[in-house]
XYZ file of C-alpha atoms in Angstrom:
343
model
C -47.276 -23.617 -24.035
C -45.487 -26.969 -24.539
C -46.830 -27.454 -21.308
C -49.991 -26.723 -21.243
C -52.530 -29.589 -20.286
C -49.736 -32.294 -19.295
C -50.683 -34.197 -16.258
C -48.257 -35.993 -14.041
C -49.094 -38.968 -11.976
C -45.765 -39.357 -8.972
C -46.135 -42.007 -6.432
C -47.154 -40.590 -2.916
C -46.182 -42.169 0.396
C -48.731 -42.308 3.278
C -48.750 -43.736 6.549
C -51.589 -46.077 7.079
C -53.315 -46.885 10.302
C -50.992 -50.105 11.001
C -48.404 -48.108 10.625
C -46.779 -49.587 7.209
C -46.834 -47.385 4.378
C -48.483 -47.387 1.042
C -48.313 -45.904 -2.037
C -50.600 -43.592 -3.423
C -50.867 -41.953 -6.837
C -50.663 -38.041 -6.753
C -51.741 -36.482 -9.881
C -50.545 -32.594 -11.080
C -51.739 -30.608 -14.452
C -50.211 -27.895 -15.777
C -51.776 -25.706 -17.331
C -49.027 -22.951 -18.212
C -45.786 -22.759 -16.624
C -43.561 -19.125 -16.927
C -39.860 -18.969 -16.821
C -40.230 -17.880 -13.234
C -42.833 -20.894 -12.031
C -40.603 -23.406 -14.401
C -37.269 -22.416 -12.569
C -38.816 -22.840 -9.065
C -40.267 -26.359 -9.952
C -36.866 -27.648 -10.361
C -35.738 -25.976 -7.137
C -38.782 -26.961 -4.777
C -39.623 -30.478 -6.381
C -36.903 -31.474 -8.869
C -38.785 -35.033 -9.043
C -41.546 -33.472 -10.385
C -39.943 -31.100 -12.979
C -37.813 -34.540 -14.582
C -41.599 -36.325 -14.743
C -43.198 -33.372 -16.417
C -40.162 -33.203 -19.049
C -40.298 -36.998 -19.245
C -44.233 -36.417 -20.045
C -44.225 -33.641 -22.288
C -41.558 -35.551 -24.896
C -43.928 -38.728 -24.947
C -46.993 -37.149 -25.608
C -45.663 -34.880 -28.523
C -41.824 -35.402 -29.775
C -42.357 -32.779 -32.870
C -43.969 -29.704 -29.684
C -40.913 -31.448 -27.375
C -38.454 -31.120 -30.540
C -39.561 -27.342 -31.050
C -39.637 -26.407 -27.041
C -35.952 -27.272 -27.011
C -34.752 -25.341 -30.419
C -37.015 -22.520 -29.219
C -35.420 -22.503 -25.635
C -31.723 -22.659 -27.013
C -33.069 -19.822 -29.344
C -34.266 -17.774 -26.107
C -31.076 -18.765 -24.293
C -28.542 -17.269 -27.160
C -30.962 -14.139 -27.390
C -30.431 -13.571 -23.469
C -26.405 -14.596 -23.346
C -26.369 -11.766 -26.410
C -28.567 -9.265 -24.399
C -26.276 -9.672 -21.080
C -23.273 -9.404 -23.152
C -24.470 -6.100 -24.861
C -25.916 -5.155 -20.844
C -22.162 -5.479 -20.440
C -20.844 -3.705 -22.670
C -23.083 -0.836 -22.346
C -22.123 -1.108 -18.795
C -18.834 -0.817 -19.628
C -18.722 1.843 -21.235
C -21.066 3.709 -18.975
C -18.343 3.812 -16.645
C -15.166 3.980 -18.547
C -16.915 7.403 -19.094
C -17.203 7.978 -15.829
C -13.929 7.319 -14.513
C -12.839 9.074 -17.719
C -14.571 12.431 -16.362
C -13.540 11.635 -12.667
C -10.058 11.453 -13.727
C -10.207 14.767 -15.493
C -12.003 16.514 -12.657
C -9.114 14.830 -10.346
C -6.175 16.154 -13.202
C -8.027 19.112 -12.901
C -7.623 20.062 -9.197
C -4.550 18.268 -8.970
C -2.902 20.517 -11.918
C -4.660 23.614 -9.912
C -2.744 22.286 -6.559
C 0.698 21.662 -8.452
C 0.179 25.081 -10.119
C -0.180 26.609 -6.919
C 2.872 24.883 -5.350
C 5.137 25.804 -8.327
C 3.918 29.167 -7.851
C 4.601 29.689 -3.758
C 7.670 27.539 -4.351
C 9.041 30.147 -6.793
C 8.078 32.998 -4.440
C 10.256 31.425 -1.759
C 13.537 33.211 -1.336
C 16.543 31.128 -0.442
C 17.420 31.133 3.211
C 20.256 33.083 4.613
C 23.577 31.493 4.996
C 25.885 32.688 8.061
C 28.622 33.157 5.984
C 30.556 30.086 5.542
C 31.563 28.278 2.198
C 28.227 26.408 0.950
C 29.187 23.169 -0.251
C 26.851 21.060 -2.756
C 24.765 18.349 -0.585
C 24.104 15.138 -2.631
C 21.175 13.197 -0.777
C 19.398 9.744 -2.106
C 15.944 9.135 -0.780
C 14.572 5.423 -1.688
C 11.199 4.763 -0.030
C 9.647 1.464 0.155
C 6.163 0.429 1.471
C 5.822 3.753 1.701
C 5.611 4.710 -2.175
C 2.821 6.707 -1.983
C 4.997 9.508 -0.822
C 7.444 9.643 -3.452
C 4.996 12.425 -4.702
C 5.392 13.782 -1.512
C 9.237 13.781 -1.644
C 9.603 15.169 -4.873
C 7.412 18.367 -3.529
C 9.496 18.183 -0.654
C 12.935 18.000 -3.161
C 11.351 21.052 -5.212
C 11.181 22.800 -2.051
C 14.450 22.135 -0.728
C 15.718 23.732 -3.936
C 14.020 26.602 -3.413
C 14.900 27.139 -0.020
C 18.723 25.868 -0.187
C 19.776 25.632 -3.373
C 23.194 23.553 -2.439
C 21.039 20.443 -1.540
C 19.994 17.973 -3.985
C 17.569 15.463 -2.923
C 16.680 12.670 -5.930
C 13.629 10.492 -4.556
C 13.086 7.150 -5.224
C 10.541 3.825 -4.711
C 12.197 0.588 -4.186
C 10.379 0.088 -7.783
C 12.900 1.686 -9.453
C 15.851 -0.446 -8.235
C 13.849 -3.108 -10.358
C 13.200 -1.096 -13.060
C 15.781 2.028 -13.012
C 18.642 0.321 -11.654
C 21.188 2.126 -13.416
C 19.662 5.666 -12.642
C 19.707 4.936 -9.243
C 22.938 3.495 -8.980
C 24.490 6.496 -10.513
C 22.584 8.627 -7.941
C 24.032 6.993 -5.018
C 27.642 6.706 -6.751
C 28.626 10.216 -4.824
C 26.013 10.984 -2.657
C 26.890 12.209 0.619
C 23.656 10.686 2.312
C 21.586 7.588 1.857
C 17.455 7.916 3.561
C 15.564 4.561 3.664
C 12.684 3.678 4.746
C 9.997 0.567 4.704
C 12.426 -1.241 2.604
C 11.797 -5.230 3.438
C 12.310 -6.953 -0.378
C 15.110 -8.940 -0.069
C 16.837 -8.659 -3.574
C 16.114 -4.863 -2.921
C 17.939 -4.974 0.290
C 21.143 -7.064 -0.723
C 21.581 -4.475 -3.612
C 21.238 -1.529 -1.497
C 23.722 -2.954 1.081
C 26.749 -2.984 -1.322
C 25.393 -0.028 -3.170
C 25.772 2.075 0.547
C 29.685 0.811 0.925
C 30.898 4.668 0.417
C 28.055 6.785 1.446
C 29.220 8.540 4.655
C 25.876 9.310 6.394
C 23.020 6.592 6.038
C 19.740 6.512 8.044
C 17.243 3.896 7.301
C 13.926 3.457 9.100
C 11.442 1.053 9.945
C 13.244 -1.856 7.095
C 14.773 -5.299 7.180
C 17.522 -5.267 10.055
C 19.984 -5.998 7.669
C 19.781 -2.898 6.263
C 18.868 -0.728 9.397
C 22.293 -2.048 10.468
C 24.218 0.213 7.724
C 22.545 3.013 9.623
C 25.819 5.629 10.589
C 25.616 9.005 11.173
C 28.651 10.664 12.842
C 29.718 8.490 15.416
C 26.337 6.999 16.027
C 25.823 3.640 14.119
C 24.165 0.109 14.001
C 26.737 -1.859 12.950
C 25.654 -5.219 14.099
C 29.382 -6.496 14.015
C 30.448 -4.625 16.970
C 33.282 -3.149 15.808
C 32.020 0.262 15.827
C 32.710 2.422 18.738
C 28.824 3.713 18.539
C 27.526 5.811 20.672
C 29.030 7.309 24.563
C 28.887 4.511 27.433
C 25.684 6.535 28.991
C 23.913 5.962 26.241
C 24.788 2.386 25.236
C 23.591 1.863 28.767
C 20.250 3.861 28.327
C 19.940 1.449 25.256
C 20.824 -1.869 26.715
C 17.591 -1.084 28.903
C 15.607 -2.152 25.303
C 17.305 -5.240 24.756
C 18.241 -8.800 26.189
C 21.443 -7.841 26.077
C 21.949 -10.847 23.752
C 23.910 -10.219 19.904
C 21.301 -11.262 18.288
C 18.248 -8.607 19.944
C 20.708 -5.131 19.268
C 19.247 -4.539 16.738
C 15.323 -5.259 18.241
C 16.736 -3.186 21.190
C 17.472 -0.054 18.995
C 14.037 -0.383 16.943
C 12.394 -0.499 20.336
C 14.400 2.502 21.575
C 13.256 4.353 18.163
C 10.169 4.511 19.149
C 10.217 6.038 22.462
C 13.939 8.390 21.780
C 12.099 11.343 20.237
C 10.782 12.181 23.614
C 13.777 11.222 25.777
C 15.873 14.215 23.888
C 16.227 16.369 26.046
C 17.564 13.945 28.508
C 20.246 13.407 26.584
C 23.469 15.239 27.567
C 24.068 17.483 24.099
C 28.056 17.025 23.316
C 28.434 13.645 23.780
C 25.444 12.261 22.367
C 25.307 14.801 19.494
C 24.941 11.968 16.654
C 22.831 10.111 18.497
C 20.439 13.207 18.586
C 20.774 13.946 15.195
C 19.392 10.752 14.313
C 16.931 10.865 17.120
C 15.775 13.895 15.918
C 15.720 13.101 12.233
C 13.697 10.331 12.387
C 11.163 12.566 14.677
C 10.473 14.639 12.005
C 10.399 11.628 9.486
C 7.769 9.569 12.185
C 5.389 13.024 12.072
C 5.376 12.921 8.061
C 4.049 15.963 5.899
C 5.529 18.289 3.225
C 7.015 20.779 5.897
C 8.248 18.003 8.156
C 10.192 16.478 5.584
C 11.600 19.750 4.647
C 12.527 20.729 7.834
C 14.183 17.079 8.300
C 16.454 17.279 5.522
C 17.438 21.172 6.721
C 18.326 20.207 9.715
C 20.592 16.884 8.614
C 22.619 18.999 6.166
C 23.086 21.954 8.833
C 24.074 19.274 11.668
C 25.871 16.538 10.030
C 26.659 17.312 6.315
C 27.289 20.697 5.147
C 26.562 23.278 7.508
C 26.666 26.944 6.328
C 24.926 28.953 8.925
C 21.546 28.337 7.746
C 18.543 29.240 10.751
C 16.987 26.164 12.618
C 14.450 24.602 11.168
C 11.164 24.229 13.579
C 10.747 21.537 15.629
C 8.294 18.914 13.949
C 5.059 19.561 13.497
C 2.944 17.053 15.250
C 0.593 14.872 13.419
C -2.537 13.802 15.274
C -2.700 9.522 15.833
C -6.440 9.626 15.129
C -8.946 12.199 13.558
C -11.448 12.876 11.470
C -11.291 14.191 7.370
C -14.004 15.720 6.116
C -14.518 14.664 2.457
C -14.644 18.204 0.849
């Protein structure tokens, strides 16, 4: 309404038949402008929109003085209506993900449940006789901390099956915020896994933490720490001063490298990759570490709850304790692509 009959003279230019220009006057009325036809006058003609304003508070200050407080009035009203929009919005789905979290609780206490219970209905595997020793294992995943759930399953299971092998599982989170727990777990521990582990800090600490651990196997981490990787006679010292593995097979890996210091350790990621399937290649006596690791990080590379299990099976039986138990099965192959169906 404050602009209702306000007309607005703006210069016009025009070409003229000489071909200098000359100004015209273009007149516009208003009759009634919306919020809607006001906001796109300022963005088509801006010009126009400041010489209508201009207008409006000449011909009337006391209807220009009362559009403004009535326009801040209208502005507060909508900043409160947005904000209360908000909130309601808000809340809307805080009680959603509320409900979505205790549908997900819901099946994931049903799947735990269900675990627990064919966990407990597992009876331990057969030894062959021999003296069972207590296994002391320290898992510390990095990048990979989405699995520590996945490891603890696998740790509950391992109990089950072999009672003599304790696996603790940890994130590379903890060392930040647990260091003391974990310390005290490797203090002891007969074997160190690793894997994904690239934070430096994280990586210095492990390295003097591993000093005394007899086996360690680290995957797929900072090559400072792959190089503590020893298992038997097998290792990745990068100082040389190991003996490592048989001459055949330092020559089988010196086909992955440069042969330069600096690339043994590329050379041995590189040969990680492909070793799995070059097993049974390998003569068995002489390269028995080597295969153990080989093999190890084949069932690690497939992933899953009975991969893992297996895995950890087989390193105690092979390297660490072995008391007759049966073989585990060979890994279980995980597919490289495929498709999940939601339900």
């Amino acid at each position: 309404a404050a602009f209702r009959d306000i007309t607005v003279a703006l210069p016009a230019e025009s070409a003229a038949a000489n071909g200098e220009e000359q100004q015209q006057q273009q007149t516009h009325t208003f009759s009634d402008l919306d919020d809607a036809a006001f906001a796109a006058l300022g963005r088509d003609n801006p010009k126009l929109l400041m010489a209508l304003l201009e207008a409006t508070q000449a011909a009337d200050k006391a209807a220009w003085t009362s559009f403004q407080s009535d326009l801040q009035t209208l502005k507060l009203k909508r900043q409160r209506l947005s904000g209360q929009l908000a909130d309601a919005r808000g809340v809307l789905d805080a009680a959603q993900r509320e409900a979505s979290k205790r549908q997900g609780l819901g099946a994931a206490s049903g799947a735990a449940a269900a675990f627990d219970a064919e966990t407990a209905r597992m009876a331990p595997l057969r030894t062959g006789g021999a003296p069972v020793r207590s296994v002391r294992i320290v898992l510390v995943c990095g990048f990979e901390s989405f699995n520590v759930a996945l490891y603890n399953a696998a740790a509950k299971r391992l109990a089950a099956l072999a009672p003599h092998i304790q696996l603790r599982v940890f994130s590379d989170r903890d060392i930040a915020t647990r260091r003391e727990a974990v310390a005290a777990a490797l203090a002891g521990a007969d074997c160190f896994f690793g894997s994904l582990l690239f934070d430096y800090d994280t990586v210095e600490w492990l390295r003097a933490q591993l000093v005394g651990v007899p086996v360690v196997l680290v995957f797929e981490s900072a090559l400072e720490l792959m190089g503590q990787t020893r298992i038997g006679s097998f290792t990745m010292d990068p100082s040389g001063k190991s003996k490592g593995p048989p001459p055949a097979v330092k020559k089988v890996l010196g086909l992955f490298g440069s042969g330069r210091e600096e690339d043994r350790l590329t050379g041995y990621l590189s040969f990680l990759k492909v070793g799995p399937q070059l097993l049974k290649f390998i003569p068995g006596r002489k390269a028995r570490d080597l295969k153990s690791w080989l093999t190890v990080y084949g069932y690690w590379n497939q992933g899953g709850l009975n991969n893992v299990v297996s895995m950890f099976l087989y390193l105690v039986e092979q390297q660490l304790a072995p008391a007759g138990l049966p073989p585990p099965p060979p890994p279980q192959e995980t597919p490289q692509t495929g498709c999940l169906h939601p339900a």
